Short mmCIF file of C-alpha atoms in Angstrom, two decimals:
data_model
loop_
_atom_site.label_atom_id
_atom_site.label_comp_id
_atom_site.label_asym_id
_atom_site.label_seq_id
_atom_site.Cartn_x
_atom_site.Cartn_y
_atom_site.Cartn_z
CA MET M 28 -64.48 -10.22 -33.92
CA ASP M 29 -66.43 -8.63 -31.15
CA ALA M 30 -64.47 -10.76 -28.74
CA VAL M 31 -61.09 -9.58 -29.89
CA ALA M 32 -62.11 -6.05 -29.86
CA THR M 33 -63.09 -6.23 -26.21
CA VAL M 34 -59.94 -8.15 -24.86
CA SER M 35 -57.82 -5.79 -22.68
CA SER M 36 -54.07 -5.46 -23.29
CA ALA M 37 -51.52 -6.31 -20.56
CA ALA M 38 -48.44 -4.94 -19.30
CA ILE M 39 -45.28 -7.30 -19.41
CA GLU M 40 -42.60 -7.27 -16.79
CA VAL M 41 -39.37 -9.30 -16.58
CA VAL M 42 -37.41 -9.39 -13.49
CA ALA M 43 -33.71 -10.52 -13.52
CA LEU M 44 -34.62 -12.65 -16.57
CA THR M 45 -31.64 -15.03 -17.61
CA LYS M 46 -31.05 -17.48 -20.32
CA ARG M 47 -27.96 -19.83 -20.12
CA TYR M 48 -27.76 -22.55 -22.64
CA ALA M 49 -24.94 -24.45 -20.79
CA ALA M 50 -23.10 -24.22 -17.53
CA GLY M 51 -20.03 -21.96 -17.57
CA THR M 52 -21.02 -20.31 -20.96
CA PRO M 53 -22.01 -16.59 -21.24
CA ALA M 54 -25.62 -15.87 -20.71
CA ALA M 55 -27.71 -15.22 -23.90
CA VAL M 56 -29.82 -13.03 -21.62
CA ASP M 57 -28.20 -11.86 -18.55
CA ARG M 58 -30.53 -10.83 -15.65
CA ILE M 59 -32.43 -8.21 -17.54
CA ASP M 60 -35.25 -5.97 -15.96
CA LEU M 61 -37.91 -4.46 -18.15
CA ARG M 62 -41.52 -3.17 -17.87
CA ILE M 63 -43.59 -2.84 -21.03
CA ALA M 64 -46.70 -0.67 -20.45
CA SER M 65 -50.14 -2.07 -21.37
CA GLY M 66 -51.37 -0.98 -24.83
CA SER M 67 -47.81 0.09 -26.07
CA TYR M 68 -45.80 -0.87 -29.13
CA CYS M 69 -42.41 -2.01 -27.85
CA CYS M 70 -39.51 -2.79 -30.24
CA LEU M 71 -36.62 -5.00 -28.90
CA LEU M 72 -33.63 -4.04 -31.11
CA GLY M 73 -29.99 -5.08 -31.41
CA PRO M 74 -27.40 -6.85 -33.72
CA SER M 75 -27.76 -10.60 -34.22
CA GLY M 76 -26.90 -12.49 -31.03
CA CYS M 77 -27.75 -9.66 -28.67
CA GLY M 78 -30.61 -11.72 -26.83
CA LYS M 79 -33.66 -10.01 -28.30
CA SER M 80 -35.25 -13.07 -29.95
CA THR M 81 -34.36 -15.30 -26.90
CA THR M 82 -36.12 -12.73 -24.64
CA LEU M 83 -39.25 -12.78 -27.00
CA ARG M 84 -39.33 -16.58 -27.01
CA MET M 85 -39.04 -16.77 -23.15
CA ILE M 86 -41.92 -14.28 -22.86
CA ALA M 87 -43.89 -16.50 -25.40
CA GLY M 88 -43.25 -19.72 -23.55
CA HIS M 89 -41.24 -21.15 -26.56
CA GLU M 90 -38.00 -21.06 -24.49
CA SER M 91 -37.44 -22.23 -20.97
CA VAL M 92 -36.22 -19.64 -18.42
CA SER M 93 -32.81 -20.20 -16.53
CA ALA M 94 -33.58 -17.70 -13.82
CA GLY M 95 -35.84 -14.68 -13.12
CA ASP M 96 -39.62 -14.16 -13.68
CA ILE M 97 -42.07 -13.07 -16.38
CA LEU M 98 -45.24 -11.32 -15.16
CA LEU M 99 -48.25 -10.42 -17.25
CA ASP M 100 -50.32 -7.82 -15.30
CA ASN M 101 -48.60 -8.98 -12.18
CA ARG M 102 -49.39 -12.61 -12.73
CA ASN M 103 -46.33 -14.71 -12.91
CA ILE M 104 -46.48 -16.83 -16.08
CA THR M 105 -42.79 -17.94 -16.02
CA ASP M 106 -43.66 -21.66 -15.98
CA LEU M 107 -47.04 -21.67 -17.78
CA PRO M 108 -47.40 -23.39 -21.23
CA ALA M 109 -47.62 -20.87 -24.16
CA ALA M 110 -51.33 -21.62 -24.75
CA ALA M 111 -52.06 -20.44 -21.04
CA ARG M 112 -50.23 -17.29 -20.93
CA GLY M 113 -52.51 -14.66 -22.81
CA THR M 114 -49.80 -14.09 -25.33
CA ALA M 115 -49.81 -14.94 -29.11
CA MET M 116 -46.71 -15.17 -31.48
CA MET M 117 -46.47 -14.11 -35.12
CA PHE M 118 -43.33 -15.75 -36.67
CA GLN M 119 -40.93 -14.44 -39.16
CA SER M 120 -41.82 -17.05 -41.65
CA PHE M 121 -45.58 -16.55 -41.13
CA ALA M 122 -45.75 -20.50 -40.84
CA LEU M 123 -48.98 -20.86 -42.74
CA PHE M 124 -50.14 -24.40 -43.63
CA PRO M 125 -49.97 -24.33 -47.56
CA HIS M 126 -52.84 -26.96 -48.13
CA LEU M 127 -55.43 -24.99 -46.08
CA SER M 128 -57.17 -21.83 -47.27
CA ALA M 129 -56.77 -18.40 -45.48
CA VAL M 130 -59.74 -18.84 -43.37
CA ASP M 131 -58.86 -22.39 -42.34
CA ASN M 132 -55.51 -21.34 -41.56
CA VAL M 133 -56.91 -18.59 -39.24
CA ALA M 134 -59.52 -21.00 -37.73
CA PHE M 135 -57.00 -23.98 -37.16
CA SER M 136 -56.43 -23.19 -33.45
CA LEU M 137 -60.21 -23.18 -32.85
CA LYS M 138 -60.49 -26.38 -34.60
CA MET M 139 -57.93 -27.89 -32.26
CA LYS M 140 -59.97 -26.65 -29.38
CA GLY M 141 -63.24 -28.45 -30.59
CA VAL M 142 -65.10 -25.36 -31.68
CA ALA M 143 -67.87 -26.22 -34.18
CA ARG M 144 -67.00 -25.65 -37.92
CA ALA M 145 -69.57 -23.04 -38.48
CA GLU M 146 -68.67 -21.04 -35.36
CA ARG M 147 -64.84 -21.16 -36.06
CA ARG M 148 -65.19 -20.09 -39.71
CA ARG M 149 -67.57 -17.29 -38.74
CA ARG M 150 -64.99 -15.94 -36.33
CA ALA M 151 -62.07 -16.44 -38.79
CA THR M 152 -64.07 -14.67 -41.54
CA ASP M 153 -64.74 -11.73 -39.15
CA LEU M 154 -61.00 -11.51 -38.40
CA LEU M 155 -59.93 -11.75 -42.14
CA GLU M 156 -62.34 -8.81 -42.83
CA ARG M 157 -60.86 -6.70 -40.01
CA VAL M 158 -57.43 -7.03 -41.66
CA ALA M 159 -58.93 -6.49 -45.19
CA MET M 160 -58.57 -10.10 -46.40
CA GLY M 161 -62.10 -11.09 -46.33
CA HIS M 162 -62.28 -11.24 -50.12
CA LEU M 163 -59.35 -13.66 -50.37
CA ALA M 164 -60.61 -16.01 -47.54
CA GLU M 165 -60.56 -19.15 -49.75
CA ARG M 166 -57.16 -18.69 -51.24
CA LYS M 167 -54.32 -20.84 -50.28
CA PRO M 168 -50.92 -19.21 -49.08
CA GLY M 169 -49.20 -19.84 -52.36
CA GLU M 170 -51.87 -17.66 -54.08
CA LEU M 171 -51.28 -14.71 -51.88
CA SER M 172 -48.70 -11.99 -51.98
CA GLY M 173 -46.07 -11.55 -48.95
CA GLY M 174 -48.18 -8.74 -47.43
CA GLN M 175 -51.40 -10.64 -47.77
CA GLN M 176 -49.92 -13.80 -46.01
CA GLN M 177 -48.63 -11.48 -43.22
CA ARG M 178 -52.24 -10.27 -42.72
CA VAL M 179 -53.50 -14.09 -42.52
CA ALA M 180 -50.73 -14.79 -40.02
CA LEU M 181 -51.97 -11.59 -37.94
CA ALA M 182 -55.43 -12.69 -37.92
CA ARG M 183 -54.50 -16.39 -36.97
CA ALA M 184 -52.65 -14.74 -33.99
CA LEU M 185 -55.46 -12.64 -32.97
CA ILE M 186 -58.07 -15.37 -32.93
CA THR M 187 -56.65 -16.67 -29.76
CA GLU M 188 -57.77 -13.35 -28.13
CA PRO M 189 -54.27 -12.51 -26.69
CA ARG M 190 -53.57 -9.69 -24.46
CA VAL M 191 -50.06 -9.44 -25.71
CA LEU M 192 -48.90 -9.99 -29.46
CA LEU M 193 -45.32 -10.91 -29.98
CA LEU M 194 -43.84 -10.49 -33.45
CA ASP M 195 -40.45 -12.05 -34.26
CA GLU M 196 -38.97 -9.90 -37.18
CA PRO M 197 -42.29 -10.11 -39.11
CA LEU M 198 -41.23 -7.70 -41.89
CA SER M 199 -37.68 -9.12 -42.71
CA ALA M 200 -38.91 -11.34 -45.57
CA LEU M 201 -40.67 -8.61 -47.46
CA ASP M 202 -39.21 -6.31 -50.17
CA PRO M 203 -38.30 -2.72 -49.07
CA PHE M 204 -41.32 -1.09 -50.62
CA LEU M 205 -43.79 -3.46 -49.00
CA ARG M 206 -41.96 -3.52 -45.76
CA ILE M 207 -42.55 0.31 -45.35
CA GLN M 208 -46.20 -0.27 -46.26
CA MET M 209 -46.71 -3.18 -43.80
CA ARG M 210 -45.00 -1.47 -40.92
CA ALA M 211 -47.68 1.34 -41.25
CA GLU M 212 -50.32 -1.21 -41.23
CA LEU M 213 -48.89 -3.06 -38.17
CA ARG M 214 -48.80 0.44 -36.34
CA ARG M 215 -52.44 1.14 -37.30
CA TRP M 216 -53.67 -2.42 -36.21
CA GLN M 217 -51.92 -2.08 -32.78
CA LYS M 218 -53.71 1.30 -32.18
CA THR M 219 -57.02 0.04 -33.47
CA LEU M 220 -56.90 -3.15 -31.32
CA GLY M 221 -55.38 -1.44 -28.22
CA LEU M 222 -53.11 -4.55 -27.63
CA THR M 223 -49.68 -4.60 -26.21
CA PHE M 224 -47.18 -5.37 -29.23
CA ILE M 225 -43.59 -6.65 -28.40
CA HIS M 226 -41.77 -6.65 -31.77
CA VAL M 227 -38.14 -7.96 -32.39
CA THR M 228 -36.13 -6.31 -35.24
CA HIS M 229 -32.51 -5.79 -36.10
CA SER M 230 -33.61 -2.58 -38.15
CA GLN M 231 -33.10 0.73 -36.50
CA GLU M 232 -35.39 2.37 -39.11
CA GLU M 233 -38.16 -0.08 -38.33
CA ALA M 234 -37.94 0.40 -34.66
CA MET M 235 -38.00 4.06 -35.05
CA ALA M 236 -41.08 4.08 -37.22
CA LEU M 237 -43.09 1.71 -35.06
CA ALA M 238 -42.17 1.92 -31.39
CA ASP M 239 -43.45 3.92 -28.41
CA THR M 240 -40.66 2.24 -26.36
CA MET M 241 -37.33 1.10 -27.92
CA VAL M 242 -35.34 -1.50 -25.98
CA VAL M 243 -31.73 -1.59 -27.33
CA MET M 244 -29.80 -4.72 -26.34
CA ASN M 245 -26.29 -5.91 -26.69
CA HIS M 246 -24.54 -9.19 -25.47
CA GLY M 247 -27.67 -10.17 -23.53
CA LEU M 248 -27.99 -6.86 -21.70
CA ILE M 249 -30.18 -3.88 -22.13
CA GLU M 250 -28.19 -0.73 -23.11
CA GLN M 251 -31.00 1.74 -23.11
CA VAL M 252 -34.74 2.06 -22.94
CA GLY M 253 -36.71 5.05 -24.20
CA SER M 254 -38.72 6.63 -26.90
CA PRO M 255 -37.23 6.71 -30.44
CA HIS M 256 -36.79 10.34 -29.87
CA GLN M 257 -34.69 9.83 -26.65
CA VAL M 258 -32.76 7.00 -27.79
CA TYR M 259 -31.67 8.63 -31.16
CA ASN M 260 -31.01 12.07 -29.67
CA HIS M 261 -29.68 11.04 -26.27
CA PRO M 262 -27.75 7.69 -26.69
CA ALA M 263 -26.81 6.33 -23.33
CA SER M 264 -23.54 4.73 -24.55
CA GLU M 265 -21.08 4.47 -27.18
CA PHE M 266 -22.64 1.29 -28.51
CA VAL M 267 -26.05 2.91 -28.79
CA ALA M 268 -24.66 5.80 -30.65
CA ARG M 269 -22.84 3.69 -33.13
CA PHE M 270 -25.57 1.13 -33.56
CA MET M 271 -28.35 3.61 -34.15
CA GLY M 272 -26.29 5.35 -36.76
CA GLY M 273 -26.25 9.00 -37.67
CA HIS M 274 -23.71 9.81 -35.01
CA ASN M 275 -19.94 10.43 -34.68
CA VAL M 276 -18.03 9.45 -31.62
CA PHE M 277 -15.05 11.16 -30.42
CA ASP M 278 -12.73 10.78 -27.40
CA THR M 279 -12.38 13.98 -25.22
CA PRO M 280 -10.87 14.78 -21.78
CA ALA M 281 -14.59 14.42 -20.57
CA GLY M 282 -14.78 11.00 -22.04
CA ALA M 283 -16.41 9.71 -25.20
CA VAL M 284 -19.01 12.05 -26.92
CA ALA M 285 -21.38 11.64 -29.67
CA VAL M 286 -22.27 14.37 -32.24
CA ARG M 287 -25.03 13.62 -34.92
CA ASN M 288 -23.73 13.81 -38.46
CA ASP M 289 -26.31 16.38 -39.52
CA HIS M 290 -24.97 18.67 -36.85
CA MET M 291 -21.40 18.57 -38.14
CA ARG M 292 -19.86 21.60 -39.88
CA ILE M 293 -17.25 20.98 -42.63
CA ALA M 294 -14.73 23.59 -43.82
CA SER M 295 -11.83 23.02 -46.49
CA GLU M 296 -8.35 22.97 -45.06
CA ALA M 297 -7.02 24.76 -48.08
CA GLU M 298 -9.63 27.55 -47.42
CA GLY M 299 -8.35 27.92 -43.92
CA GLY M 300 -10.76 25.85 -42.01
CA THR M 301 -10.01 24.84 -38.42
CA GLY M 302 -11.16 21.95 -36.20
CA VAL M 303 -10.69 18.13 -36.31
CA PRO M 304 -8.65 17.33 -39.44
CA ALA M 305 -9.97 14.66 -41.84
CA ARG M 306 -9.92 13.45 -45.42
CA ILE M 307 -13.15 12.79 -47.68
CA THR M 308 -13.21 9.30 -48.66
CA ASP M 309 -16.49 8.94 -50.42
CA VAL M 310 -19.63 11.11 -51.34
CA GLU M 311 -23.22 9.56 -51.63
CA TYR M 312 -26.06 11.45 -53.24
CA GLN M 313 -29.17 10.17 -51.57
CA GLY M 314 -31.76 12.62 -52.79
CA THR M 315 -32.78 15.11 -50.35
CA TYR M 316 -29.41 14.85 -48.66
CA VAL M 317 -25.67 13.84 -49.31
CA LEU M 318 -23.75 11.64 -47.04
CA ILE M 319 -20.04 12.50 -46.84
CA GLY M 320 -17.77 9.81 -45.64
CA LEU M 321 -14.50 10.76 -43.91
CA GLU M 322 -11.54 9.42 -42.26
CA ARG M 323 -9.44 10.96 -39.43
CA GLU M 324 -5.85 10.53 -39.25
CA GLY M 325 -3.59 9.68 -36.42
CA VAL M 326 -6.24 7.86 -34.41
CA GLU M 327 -6.93 4.04 -33.99
CA LYS M 328 -8.62 2.40 -36.87
CA ALA M 329 -11.98 1.87 -34.98
CA ARG M 330 -12.21 5.76 -34.58
CA GLN M 331 -11.20 6.74 -38.03
CA ALA M 332 -14.40 6.82 -39.94
CA VAL M 333 -16.75 9.67 -39.40
CA SER M 334 -19.61 11.12 -41.65
CA VAL M 335 -21.26 14.47 -42.29
CA LEU M 336 -24.91 14.78 -43.56
CA LEU M 337 -25.47 17.64 -45.87
CA GLY M 338 -28.80 18.95 -47.42
CA GLU M 339 -28.87 18.81 -51.15
CA THR M 340 -28.95 22.50 -51.36
CA ALA M 341 -26.02 22.99 -49.28
CA PHE M 342 -23.93 20.51 -51.12
CA LEU M 343 -24.80 21.93 -54.58
CA ALA M 344 -23.67 25.29 -53.24
CA ARG M 345 -20.34 23.86 -52.33
CA PRO M 346 -19.67 20.41 -53.67
CA TRP M 347 -17.27 18.18 -51.94
CA THR M 348 -15.04 15.52 -53.59
CA PRO M 349 -13.19 12.44 -52.36
CA GLY M 350 -9.73 13.20 -51.41
CA GLU M 351 -10.20 16.76 -50.09
CA ARG M 352 -8.59 17.49 -46.75
CA VAL M 353 -11.06 19.33 -44.41
CA HIS M 354 -11.81 20.28 -40.91
CA LEU M 355 -14.83 19.35 -38.77
CA SER M 356 -16.47 21.33 -36.07
CA TRP M 357 -19.80 21.38 -34.10
CA ALA M 358 -21.73 23.41 -31.60
CA GLU M 359 -21.24 22.70 -27.91
CA ALA M 360 -24.97 22.34 -27.66
CA ASP M 361 -24.96 19.34 -29.92
CA VAL M 362 -22.54 17.35 -28.02
CA ARG M 363 -23.86 14.37 -26.02
CA VAL M 364 -21.71 12.71 -23.39
CA LEU M 365 -21.81 8.98 -23.37
CA GLY M 366 -22.27 6.75 -20.37
CA PRO M 367 -20.28 3.69 -19.67
CA GLY M 368 -22.94 1.28 -21.17
CA ALA M 369 -24.79 -1.64 -19.97
CA GLN M 370 -21.80 -4.05 -19.29
CA ARG M 371 -20.37 -1.74 -16.52
CA PRO M 372 -21.75 -0.21 -13.48
CA ALA M 373 -23.64 3.09 -14.08
CA ALA M 374 -21.55 6.11 -13.21
CA PRO M 375 -22.36 9.92 -13.37
CA ALA M 376 -21.58 11.25 -16.75
CA PRO M 377 -18.54 13.48 -16.54
CA ALA M 378 -19.18 17.25 -16.73
CA LEU M 379 -18.55 19.01 -19.78
CA THR M 380 -15.10 20.82 -20.09
CA SER M 381 -13.75 23.61 -22.06
CA ALA M 382 -12.62 20.78 -24.43
CA LEU M 383 -16.13 20.68 -25.69
CA ARG M 384 -16.21 24.18 -27.27
CA ASP M 385 -16.13 25.14 -30.86
CA ASP M 386 -12.77 27.21 -30.89
CA THR M 387 -9.80 26.12 -32.69
CA ALA M 388 -7.66 25.13 -29.39
CA ALA M 389 -10.33 23.04 -28.07
CA ILE M 390 -11.17 21.14 -31.06
CA ALA M 391 -7.67 20.27 -31.57
CA ALA M 392 -7.98 17.98 -28.51
CA PHE M 393 -10.42 15.82 -30.42
CA SER M 394 -7.92 14.81 -32.93
CA ALA M 395 -5.55 13.28 -30.41
#
C-alpha cells in the first residue's frame, strides 16, 4: 500500500478528440477539447448517448480514437495499450471473478504479471485494509453486499498503481441509500489517495456531490465545464439549464433566459397577482420543501411546463392546489441569460433589456 500512497496523480488533456463508428454517420464524440487538473475529481455528465462513456473508454484505451489526441501529463498516450497508460478502470458491474476470494480478485493482475504469491497477497491485503475490507478478504463476491463489492473493485483498480482512476457509472447498480453512502466514500478515497478521478454519470445529483469539475455533454459535444456551483447557478445554454433541473426557461426579447425555481414568486390570479400567467397542475410535498408544477398557456408545448419550489413553512402559510390560476414573477438579479449552446458558434450573450424587469408590463412579454 505504501507504493500506492506515493504514486502521483496526473493531468489528463484531450485535444480535438473524435470517435466516429462509421463513415458518414454523426460522431459519437465530436472534436472535444478538455483539460482535467491533476488530483481533481471530474464528472462527465449527460443523457444517454451524449458521448460521456465513449470519451472515458477512449481515455482508458478500451475504445479506439478516430482523430485527436489524449495526453497524460503531456505524454501522448493515444495509441498506447490500456495497461501502459497509467490509468485504471472501475466498471459499472464491478466485474469481480465469482469463484475468487476478495483478496485473490484484488491480486489477480499481479498474478498475471508473475508476482510471487506471498507478495501479491500482501499487497492485496494492504489495499483491502485501506478500503475497510481486510476482515472480509477471504469472502467471495456472492457473500458480499453491493457496497462491499465496490470496495473490492476499487482495491483491484488501485493495485496497478494508476495515476488516473476512471469510473464508469460505479454507483448505478446500488440502492438509493447505499448510493449516497458510497459516493461520500468515493470522495473521501479520492482526497486521501490524491489521485485524479474521472467519473461518468447520468445523475446530476451525483455529479454535484462529487465533482470539483463538471463536464456537461450533449450529442458528442461539451456544453459546459465548471464547478458544480458555476454550472448550476450559471448554466451556459438552454440544454444545461434544463438538464441540470431546478430552472425555468423563458423566451424574451433578449433571448432565452433561465430562472431557478426556488427564486420564483407565485401570486393568485384571483387575488390580483400580476406576471406570467400559469395554471397549477400538481403539488408534490417533499419534506422540507414543496414542488409546484405549472403549465403556461398560449405557448408551444415544449415551453409550457414550469415549476416553483417553496419551503414547507411558506407553503403551509398559503397552500396551493391543482387547478388554481396564478401569476409568476421574479427579480431581475435572478435572471441568467443563456448562450447558444455547444452546437453553434459561441456569440456574446445579449444585453439585458427592460423586458427583464419585475414590473407588470415587462413580465407580460414573457407570456408571448
